[in-house]
PDB file of C-alpha atoms in Angstrom:
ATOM      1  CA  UNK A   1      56.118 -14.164   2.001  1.00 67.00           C
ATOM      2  CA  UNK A   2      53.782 -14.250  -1.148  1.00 58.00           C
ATOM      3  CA  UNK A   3      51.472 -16.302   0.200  1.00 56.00           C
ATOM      4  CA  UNK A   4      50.592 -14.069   3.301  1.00 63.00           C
ATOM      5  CA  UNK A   5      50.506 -10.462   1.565  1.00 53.00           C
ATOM      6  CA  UNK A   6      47.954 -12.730  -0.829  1.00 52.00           C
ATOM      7  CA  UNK A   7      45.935 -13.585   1.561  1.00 61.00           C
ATOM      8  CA  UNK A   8      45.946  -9.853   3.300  1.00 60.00           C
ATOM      9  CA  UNK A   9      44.835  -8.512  -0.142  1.00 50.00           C
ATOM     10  CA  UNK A  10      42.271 -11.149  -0.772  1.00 53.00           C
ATOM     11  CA  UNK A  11      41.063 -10.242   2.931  1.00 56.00           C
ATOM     12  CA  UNK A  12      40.845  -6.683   1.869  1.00 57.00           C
ATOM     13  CA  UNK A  13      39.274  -7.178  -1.577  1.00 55.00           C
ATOM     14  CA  UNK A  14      36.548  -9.155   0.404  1.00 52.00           C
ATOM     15  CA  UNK A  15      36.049  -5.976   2.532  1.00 46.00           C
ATOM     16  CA  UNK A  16      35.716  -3.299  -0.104  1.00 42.00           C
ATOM     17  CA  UNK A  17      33.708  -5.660  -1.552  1.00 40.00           C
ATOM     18  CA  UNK A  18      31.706  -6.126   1.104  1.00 38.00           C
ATOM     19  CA  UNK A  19      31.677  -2.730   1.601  1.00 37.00           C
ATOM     20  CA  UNK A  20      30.815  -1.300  -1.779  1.00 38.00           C
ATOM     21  CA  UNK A  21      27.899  -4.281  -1.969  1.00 39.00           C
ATOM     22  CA  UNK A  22      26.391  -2.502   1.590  1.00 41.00           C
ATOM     23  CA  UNK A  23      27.092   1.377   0.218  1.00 40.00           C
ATOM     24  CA  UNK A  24      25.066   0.107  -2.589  1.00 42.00           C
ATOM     25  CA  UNK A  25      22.185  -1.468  -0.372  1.00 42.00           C
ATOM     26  CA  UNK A  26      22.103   1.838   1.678  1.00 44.00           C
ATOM     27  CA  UNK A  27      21.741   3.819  -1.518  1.00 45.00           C
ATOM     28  CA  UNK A  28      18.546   1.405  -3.082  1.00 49.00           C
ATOM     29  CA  UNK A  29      17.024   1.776   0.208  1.00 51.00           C
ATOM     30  CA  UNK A  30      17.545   5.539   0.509  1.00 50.00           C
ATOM     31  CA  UNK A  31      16.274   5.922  -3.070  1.00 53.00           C
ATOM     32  CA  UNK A  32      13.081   3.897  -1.648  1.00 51.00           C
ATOM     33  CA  UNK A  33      12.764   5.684   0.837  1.00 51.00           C
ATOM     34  CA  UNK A  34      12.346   8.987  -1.071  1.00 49.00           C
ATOM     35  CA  UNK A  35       9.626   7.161  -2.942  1.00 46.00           C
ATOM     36  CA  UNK A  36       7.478   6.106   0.517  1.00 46.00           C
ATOM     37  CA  UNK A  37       7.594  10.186   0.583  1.00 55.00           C
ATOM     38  CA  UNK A  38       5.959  10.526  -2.274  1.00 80.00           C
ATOM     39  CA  UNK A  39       3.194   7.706  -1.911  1.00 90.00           C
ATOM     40  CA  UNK A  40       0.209   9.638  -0.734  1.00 96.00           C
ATOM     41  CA  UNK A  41      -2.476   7.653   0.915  1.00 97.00           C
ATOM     42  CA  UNK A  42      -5.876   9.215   2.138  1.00 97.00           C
ATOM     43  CA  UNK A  43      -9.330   7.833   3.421  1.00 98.00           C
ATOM     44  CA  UNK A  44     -12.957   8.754   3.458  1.00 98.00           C
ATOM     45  CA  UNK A  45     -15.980   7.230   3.908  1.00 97.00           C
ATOM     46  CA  UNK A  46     -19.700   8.212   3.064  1.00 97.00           C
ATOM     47  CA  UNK A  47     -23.035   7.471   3.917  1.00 96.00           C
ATOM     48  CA  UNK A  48     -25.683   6.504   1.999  1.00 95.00           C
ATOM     49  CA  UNK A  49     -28.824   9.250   2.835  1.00 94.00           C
ATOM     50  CA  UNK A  50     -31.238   8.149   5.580  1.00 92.00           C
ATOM     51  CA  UNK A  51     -29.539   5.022   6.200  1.00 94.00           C
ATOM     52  CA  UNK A  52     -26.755   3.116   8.261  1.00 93.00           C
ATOM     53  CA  UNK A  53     -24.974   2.060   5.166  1.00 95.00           C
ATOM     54  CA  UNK A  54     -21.528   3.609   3.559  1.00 96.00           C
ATOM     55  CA  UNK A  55     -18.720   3.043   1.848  1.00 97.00           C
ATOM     56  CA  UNK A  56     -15.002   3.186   3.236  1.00 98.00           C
ATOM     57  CA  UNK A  57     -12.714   4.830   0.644  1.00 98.00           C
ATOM     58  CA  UNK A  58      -8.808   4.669   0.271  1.00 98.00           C
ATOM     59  CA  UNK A  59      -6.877   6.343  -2.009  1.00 98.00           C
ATOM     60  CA  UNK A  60      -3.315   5.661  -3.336  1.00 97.00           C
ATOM     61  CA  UNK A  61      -1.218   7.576  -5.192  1.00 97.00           C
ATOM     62  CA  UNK A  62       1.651   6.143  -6.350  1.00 97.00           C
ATOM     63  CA  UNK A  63       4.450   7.951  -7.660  1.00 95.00           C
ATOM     64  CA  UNK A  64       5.959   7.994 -11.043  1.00 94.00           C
ATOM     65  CA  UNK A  65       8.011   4.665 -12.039  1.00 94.00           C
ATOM     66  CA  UNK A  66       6.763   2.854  -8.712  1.00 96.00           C
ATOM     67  CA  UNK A  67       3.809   0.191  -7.714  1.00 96.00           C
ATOM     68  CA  UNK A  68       2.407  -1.622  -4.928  1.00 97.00           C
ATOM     69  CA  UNK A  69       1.207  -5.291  -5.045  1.00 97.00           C
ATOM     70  CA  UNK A  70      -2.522  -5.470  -5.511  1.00 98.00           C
ATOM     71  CA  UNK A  71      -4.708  -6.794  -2.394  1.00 98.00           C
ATOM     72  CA  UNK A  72      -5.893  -9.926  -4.907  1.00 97.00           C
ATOM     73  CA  UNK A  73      -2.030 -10.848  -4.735  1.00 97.00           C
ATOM     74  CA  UNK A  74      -1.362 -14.419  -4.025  1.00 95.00           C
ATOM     75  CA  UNK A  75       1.855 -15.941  -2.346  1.00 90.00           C
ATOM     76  CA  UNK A  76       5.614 -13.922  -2.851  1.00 89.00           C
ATOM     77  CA  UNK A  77       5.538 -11.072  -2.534  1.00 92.00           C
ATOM     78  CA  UNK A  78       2.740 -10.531  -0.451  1.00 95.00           C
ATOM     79  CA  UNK A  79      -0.297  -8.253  -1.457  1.00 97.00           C
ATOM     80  CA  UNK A  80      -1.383  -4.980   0.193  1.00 98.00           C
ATOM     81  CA  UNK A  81      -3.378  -5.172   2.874  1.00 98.00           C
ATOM     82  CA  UNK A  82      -5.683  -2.567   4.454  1.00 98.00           C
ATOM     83  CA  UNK A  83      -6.436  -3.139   8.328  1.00 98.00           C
ATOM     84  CA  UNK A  84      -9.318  -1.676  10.017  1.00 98.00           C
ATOM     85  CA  UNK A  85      -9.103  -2.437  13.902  1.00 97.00           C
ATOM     86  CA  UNK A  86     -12.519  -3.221  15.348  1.00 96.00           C
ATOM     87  CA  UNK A  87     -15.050  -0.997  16.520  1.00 96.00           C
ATOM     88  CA  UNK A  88     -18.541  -0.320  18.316  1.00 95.00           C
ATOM     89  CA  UNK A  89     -19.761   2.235  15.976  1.00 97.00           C
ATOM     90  CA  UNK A  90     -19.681   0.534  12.479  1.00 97.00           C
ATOM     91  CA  UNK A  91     -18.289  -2.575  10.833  1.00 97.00           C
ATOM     92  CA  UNK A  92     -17.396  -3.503   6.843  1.00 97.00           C
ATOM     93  CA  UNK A  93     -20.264  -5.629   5.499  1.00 96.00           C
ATOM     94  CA  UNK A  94     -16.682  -7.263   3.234  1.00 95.00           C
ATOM     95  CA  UNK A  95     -13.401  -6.650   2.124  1.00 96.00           C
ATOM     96  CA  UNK A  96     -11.673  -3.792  -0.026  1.00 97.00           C
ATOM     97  CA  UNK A  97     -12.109  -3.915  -3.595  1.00 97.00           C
ATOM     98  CA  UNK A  98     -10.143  -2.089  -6.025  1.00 97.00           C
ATOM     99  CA  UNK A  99     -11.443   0.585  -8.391  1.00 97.00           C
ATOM    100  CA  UNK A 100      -9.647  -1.221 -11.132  1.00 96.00           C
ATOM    101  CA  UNK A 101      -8.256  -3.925 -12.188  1.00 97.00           C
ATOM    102  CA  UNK A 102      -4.134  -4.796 -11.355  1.00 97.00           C
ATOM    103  CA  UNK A 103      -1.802  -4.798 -14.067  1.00 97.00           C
ATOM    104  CA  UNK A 104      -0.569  -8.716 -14.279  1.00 97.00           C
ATOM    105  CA  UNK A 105       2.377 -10.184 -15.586  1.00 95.00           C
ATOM    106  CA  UNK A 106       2.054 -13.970 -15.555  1.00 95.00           C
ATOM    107  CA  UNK A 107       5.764 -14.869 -15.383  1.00 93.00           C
ATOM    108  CA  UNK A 108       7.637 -12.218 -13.576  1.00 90.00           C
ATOM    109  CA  UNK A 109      11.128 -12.779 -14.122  1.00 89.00           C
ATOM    110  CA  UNK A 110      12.342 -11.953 -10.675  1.00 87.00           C
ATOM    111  CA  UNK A 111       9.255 -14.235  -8.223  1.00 88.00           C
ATOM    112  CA  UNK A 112       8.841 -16.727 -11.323  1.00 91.00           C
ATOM    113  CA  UNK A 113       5.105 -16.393 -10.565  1.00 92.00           C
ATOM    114  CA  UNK A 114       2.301 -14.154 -11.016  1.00 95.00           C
ATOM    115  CA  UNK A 115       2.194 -10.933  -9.866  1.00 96.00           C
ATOM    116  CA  UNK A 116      -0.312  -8.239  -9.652  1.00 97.00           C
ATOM    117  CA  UNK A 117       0.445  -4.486  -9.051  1.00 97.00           C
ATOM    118  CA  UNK A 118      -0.988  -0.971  -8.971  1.00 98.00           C
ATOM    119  CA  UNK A 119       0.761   1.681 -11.022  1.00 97.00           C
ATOM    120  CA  UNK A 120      -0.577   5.629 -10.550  1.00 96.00           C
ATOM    121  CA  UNK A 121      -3.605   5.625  -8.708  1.00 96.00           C
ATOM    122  CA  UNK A 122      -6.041   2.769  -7.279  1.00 97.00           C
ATOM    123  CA  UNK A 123      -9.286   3.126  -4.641  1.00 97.00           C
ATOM    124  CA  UNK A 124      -9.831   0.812  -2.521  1.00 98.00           C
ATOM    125  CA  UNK A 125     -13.665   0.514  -1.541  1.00 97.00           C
ATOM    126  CA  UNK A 126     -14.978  -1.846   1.398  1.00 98.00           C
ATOM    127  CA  UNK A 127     -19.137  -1.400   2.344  1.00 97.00           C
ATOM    128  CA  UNK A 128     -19.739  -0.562   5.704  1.00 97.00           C
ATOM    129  CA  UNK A 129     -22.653  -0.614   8.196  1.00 97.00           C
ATOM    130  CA  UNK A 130     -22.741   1.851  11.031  1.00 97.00           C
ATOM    131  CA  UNK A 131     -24.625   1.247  14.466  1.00 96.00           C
ATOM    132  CA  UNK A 132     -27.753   2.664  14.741  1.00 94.00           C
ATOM    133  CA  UNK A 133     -27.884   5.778  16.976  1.00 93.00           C
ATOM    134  CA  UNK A 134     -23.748   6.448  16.134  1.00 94.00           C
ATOM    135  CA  UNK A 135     -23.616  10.426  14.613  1.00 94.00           C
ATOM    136  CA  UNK A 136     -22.313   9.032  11.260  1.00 93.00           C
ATOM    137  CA  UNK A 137     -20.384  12.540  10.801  1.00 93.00           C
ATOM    138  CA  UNK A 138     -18.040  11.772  14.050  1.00 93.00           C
ATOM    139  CA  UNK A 139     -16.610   8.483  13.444  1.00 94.00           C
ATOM    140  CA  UNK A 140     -13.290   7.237  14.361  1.00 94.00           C
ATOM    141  CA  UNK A 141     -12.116   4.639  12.102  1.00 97.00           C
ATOM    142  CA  UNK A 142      -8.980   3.214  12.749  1.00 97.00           C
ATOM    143  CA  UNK A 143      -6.930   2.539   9.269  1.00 98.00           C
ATOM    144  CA  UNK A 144      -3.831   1.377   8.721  1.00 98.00           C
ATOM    145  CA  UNK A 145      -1.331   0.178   5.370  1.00 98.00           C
ATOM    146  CA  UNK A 146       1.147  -2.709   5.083  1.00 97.00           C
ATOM    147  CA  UNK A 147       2.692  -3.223   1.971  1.00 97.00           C
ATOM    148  CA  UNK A 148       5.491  -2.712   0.072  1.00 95.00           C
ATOM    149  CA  UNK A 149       6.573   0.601  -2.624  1.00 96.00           C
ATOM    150  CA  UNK A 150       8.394  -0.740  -4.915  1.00 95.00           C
ATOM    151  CA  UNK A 151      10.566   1.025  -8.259  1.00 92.00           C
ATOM    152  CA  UNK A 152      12.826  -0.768 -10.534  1.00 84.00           C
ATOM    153  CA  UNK A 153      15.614   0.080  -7.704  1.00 87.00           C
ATOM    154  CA  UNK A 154      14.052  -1.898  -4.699  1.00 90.00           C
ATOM    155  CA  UNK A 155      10.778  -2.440  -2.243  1.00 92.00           C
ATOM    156  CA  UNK A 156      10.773  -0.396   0.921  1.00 92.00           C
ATOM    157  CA  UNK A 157       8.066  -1.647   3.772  1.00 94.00           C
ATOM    158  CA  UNK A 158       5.169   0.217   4.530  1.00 95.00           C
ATOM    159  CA  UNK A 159       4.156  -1.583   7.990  1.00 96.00           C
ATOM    160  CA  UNK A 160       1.037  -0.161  10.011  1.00 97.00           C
ATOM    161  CA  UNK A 161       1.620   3.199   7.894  1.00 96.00           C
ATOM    162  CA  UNK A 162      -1.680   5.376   9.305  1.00 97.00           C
ATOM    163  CA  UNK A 163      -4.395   6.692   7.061  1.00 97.00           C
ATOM    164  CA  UNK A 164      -6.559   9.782   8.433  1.00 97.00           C
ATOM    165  CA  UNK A 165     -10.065   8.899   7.432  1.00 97.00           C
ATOM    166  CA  UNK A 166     -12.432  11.732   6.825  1.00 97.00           C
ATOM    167  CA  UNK A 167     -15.661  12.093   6.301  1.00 97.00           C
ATOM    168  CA  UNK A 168     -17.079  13.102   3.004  1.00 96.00           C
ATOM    169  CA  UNK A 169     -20.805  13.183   2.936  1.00 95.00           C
ATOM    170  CA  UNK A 170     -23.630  11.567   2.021  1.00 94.00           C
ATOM    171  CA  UNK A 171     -24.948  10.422  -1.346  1.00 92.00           C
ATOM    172  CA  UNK A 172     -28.537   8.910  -2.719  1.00 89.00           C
ATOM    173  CA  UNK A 173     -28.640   5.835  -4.261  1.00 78.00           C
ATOM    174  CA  UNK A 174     -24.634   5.158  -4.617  1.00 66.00           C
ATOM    175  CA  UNK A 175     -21.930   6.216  -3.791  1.00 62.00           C
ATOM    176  CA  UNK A 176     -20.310   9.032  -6.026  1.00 55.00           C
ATOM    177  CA  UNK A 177     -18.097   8.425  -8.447  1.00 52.00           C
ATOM    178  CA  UNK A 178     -15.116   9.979  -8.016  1.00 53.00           C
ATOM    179  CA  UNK A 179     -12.855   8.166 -10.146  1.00 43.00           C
ATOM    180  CA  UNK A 180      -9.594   9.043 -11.584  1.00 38.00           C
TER     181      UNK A 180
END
């Protein structure tokens, strides 16, 4: 009687429930995903004049309202991270560096922990030696993204995301400044 035409509409309730929680997943993920449509990453390197020394240059630019975790990130969540794979024709002399520094909240309410992000725009520079007798202009670097671009709405995963790198010339002294 009662007790079974409770228990069929508890049964349902659990499934529009369950149901409404999912259609609500989909939707923070789809509204992510527009985002990772907006991000626009882009690479170049130069070359400092008559030597075998550069500089390997990524941009980000981050859309309106959204961030990614800064490389200098520690534990959860995890930080950006640029890979290079390995070559014969040039290697980084160190690590990327940001242009500037990551905005920091000390206490973030939802890790309870620090985090560091990237709002707008950030470049991310790593020095790099090239091998002598390589024609510095035709260099294939290999570049990829992992991270995450995150809103107030959710994170979506940038794994392995490719980043054309392009050569941009060579400078005197330093590298030139083309900051934002």
């Amino acid at each position: 009687g009662t007790v079974d035409v409770m228990e069929k509409f508890a049964r349902r309730s659990g499934l529009v429930l369950l149901l409404i929680l999912f259609a609500n997943s989909v939707l923070m993920v789809d509204d992510a995903a527009a985002q990772n449509e907006k991000i626009k990453l882009s690479a170049t390197y130069q070359v400092e004049q008559g030597t075998n020394h550069g500089w390997l240059i990524v941009n980000a630019e981050i859309p309106e309202g959204s961030y990614i975790y800064a490389l200098t990130q520690k534990g959860t969540p995890p930080p950006t991270k640029l890979k290079v794979a390995k070559s014969g024709q040039f290697s980084l002399v160190q690590g990327f560096q940001a242009n500037k520094k990551p905005i920091v909240i000390e206490n973030d309410p939802i890790f309870q922990s620090r985090v560091e992000k990237h709002k707008n725009r950030v470049r991310f520079l790593a020095p790099m030696r090239i091998v002598h007798g390589i024609n510095v202009e035709r260099l294939h670097i290999d570049l990829k993204f992992n991270g995450q671009l995150c809103s107030d709405f959710g994170c979506l995963p940038l794994i392995d995301k490719p980043v054309k790198v392009k050569f941009d010339g060579y400078y005197v002294g330093a590298p030139t400044k083309n900051d934002w």
